PDB file of C-alpha atoms in Angstrom:
ATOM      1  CA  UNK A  10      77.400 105.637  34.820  1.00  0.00           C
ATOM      2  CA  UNK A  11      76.009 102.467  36.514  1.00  0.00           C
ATOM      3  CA  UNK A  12      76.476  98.974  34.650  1.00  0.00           C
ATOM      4  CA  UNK A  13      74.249  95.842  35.374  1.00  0.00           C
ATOM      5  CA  UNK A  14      75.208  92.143  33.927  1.00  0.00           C
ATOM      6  CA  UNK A  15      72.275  89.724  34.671  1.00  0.00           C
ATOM      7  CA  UNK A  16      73.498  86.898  33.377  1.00  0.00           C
ATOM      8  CA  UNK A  17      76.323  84.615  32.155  1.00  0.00           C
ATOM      9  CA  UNK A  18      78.092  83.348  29.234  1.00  0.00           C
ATOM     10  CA  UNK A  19      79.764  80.022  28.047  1.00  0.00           C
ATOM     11  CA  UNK A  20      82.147  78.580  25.224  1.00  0.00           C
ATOM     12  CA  UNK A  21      83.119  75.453  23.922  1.00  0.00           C
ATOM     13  CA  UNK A  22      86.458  74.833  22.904  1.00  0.00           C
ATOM     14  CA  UNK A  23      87.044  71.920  20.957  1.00  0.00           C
ATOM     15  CA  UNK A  24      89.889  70.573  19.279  1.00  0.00           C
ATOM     16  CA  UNK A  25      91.167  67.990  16.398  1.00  0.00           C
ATOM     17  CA  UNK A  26      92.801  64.940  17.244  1.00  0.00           C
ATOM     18  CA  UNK A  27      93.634  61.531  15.207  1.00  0.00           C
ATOM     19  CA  UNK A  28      92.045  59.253  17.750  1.00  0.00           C
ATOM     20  CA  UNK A  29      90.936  59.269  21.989  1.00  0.00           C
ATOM     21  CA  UNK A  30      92.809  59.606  24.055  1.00  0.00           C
ATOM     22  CA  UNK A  31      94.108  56.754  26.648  1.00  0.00           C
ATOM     23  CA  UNK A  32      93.458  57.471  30.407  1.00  0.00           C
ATOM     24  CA  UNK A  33      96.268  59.725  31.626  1.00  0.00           C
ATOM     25  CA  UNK A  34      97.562  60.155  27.659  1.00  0.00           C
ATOM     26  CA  UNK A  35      98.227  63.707  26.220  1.00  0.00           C
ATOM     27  CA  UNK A  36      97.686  63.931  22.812  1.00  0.00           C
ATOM     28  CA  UNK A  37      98.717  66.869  20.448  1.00  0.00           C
ATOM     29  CA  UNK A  38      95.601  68.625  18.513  1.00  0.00           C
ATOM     30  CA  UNK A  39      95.948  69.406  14.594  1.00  0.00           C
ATOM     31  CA  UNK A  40      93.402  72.546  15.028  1.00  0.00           C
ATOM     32  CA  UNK A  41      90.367  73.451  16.115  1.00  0.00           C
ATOM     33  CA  UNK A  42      87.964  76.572  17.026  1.00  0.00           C
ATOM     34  CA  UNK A  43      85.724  78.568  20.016  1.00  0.00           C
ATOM     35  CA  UNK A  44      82.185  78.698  19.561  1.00  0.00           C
ATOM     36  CA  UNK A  45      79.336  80.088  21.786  1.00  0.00           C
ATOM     37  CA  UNK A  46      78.353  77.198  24.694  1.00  0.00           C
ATOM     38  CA  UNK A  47      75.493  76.496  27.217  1.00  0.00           C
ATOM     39  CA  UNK A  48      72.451  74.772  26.809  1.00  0.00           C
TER      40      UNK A  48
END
């Protein structure tokens, strides 16, 4: 049995926070999901 993938696949993870983020800040998410990506 040969199989062929032509193709690729992409997801976006995204995730709840209270505000941004400074610049080099780590902030803790409340929750948040995976959904399907790409253009």
């Amino acid at each position: 049995m040969d199989i062929v993938v032509v193709g690729s696949i992409n997801a976006d993870l995204t995730v709840r926070v209270r505000r941004h983020p400074h610049p080099g800040e780590t902030l803790l998410g409340t929750g948040g999901g995976i959904t399907p990506g790409g253009k």
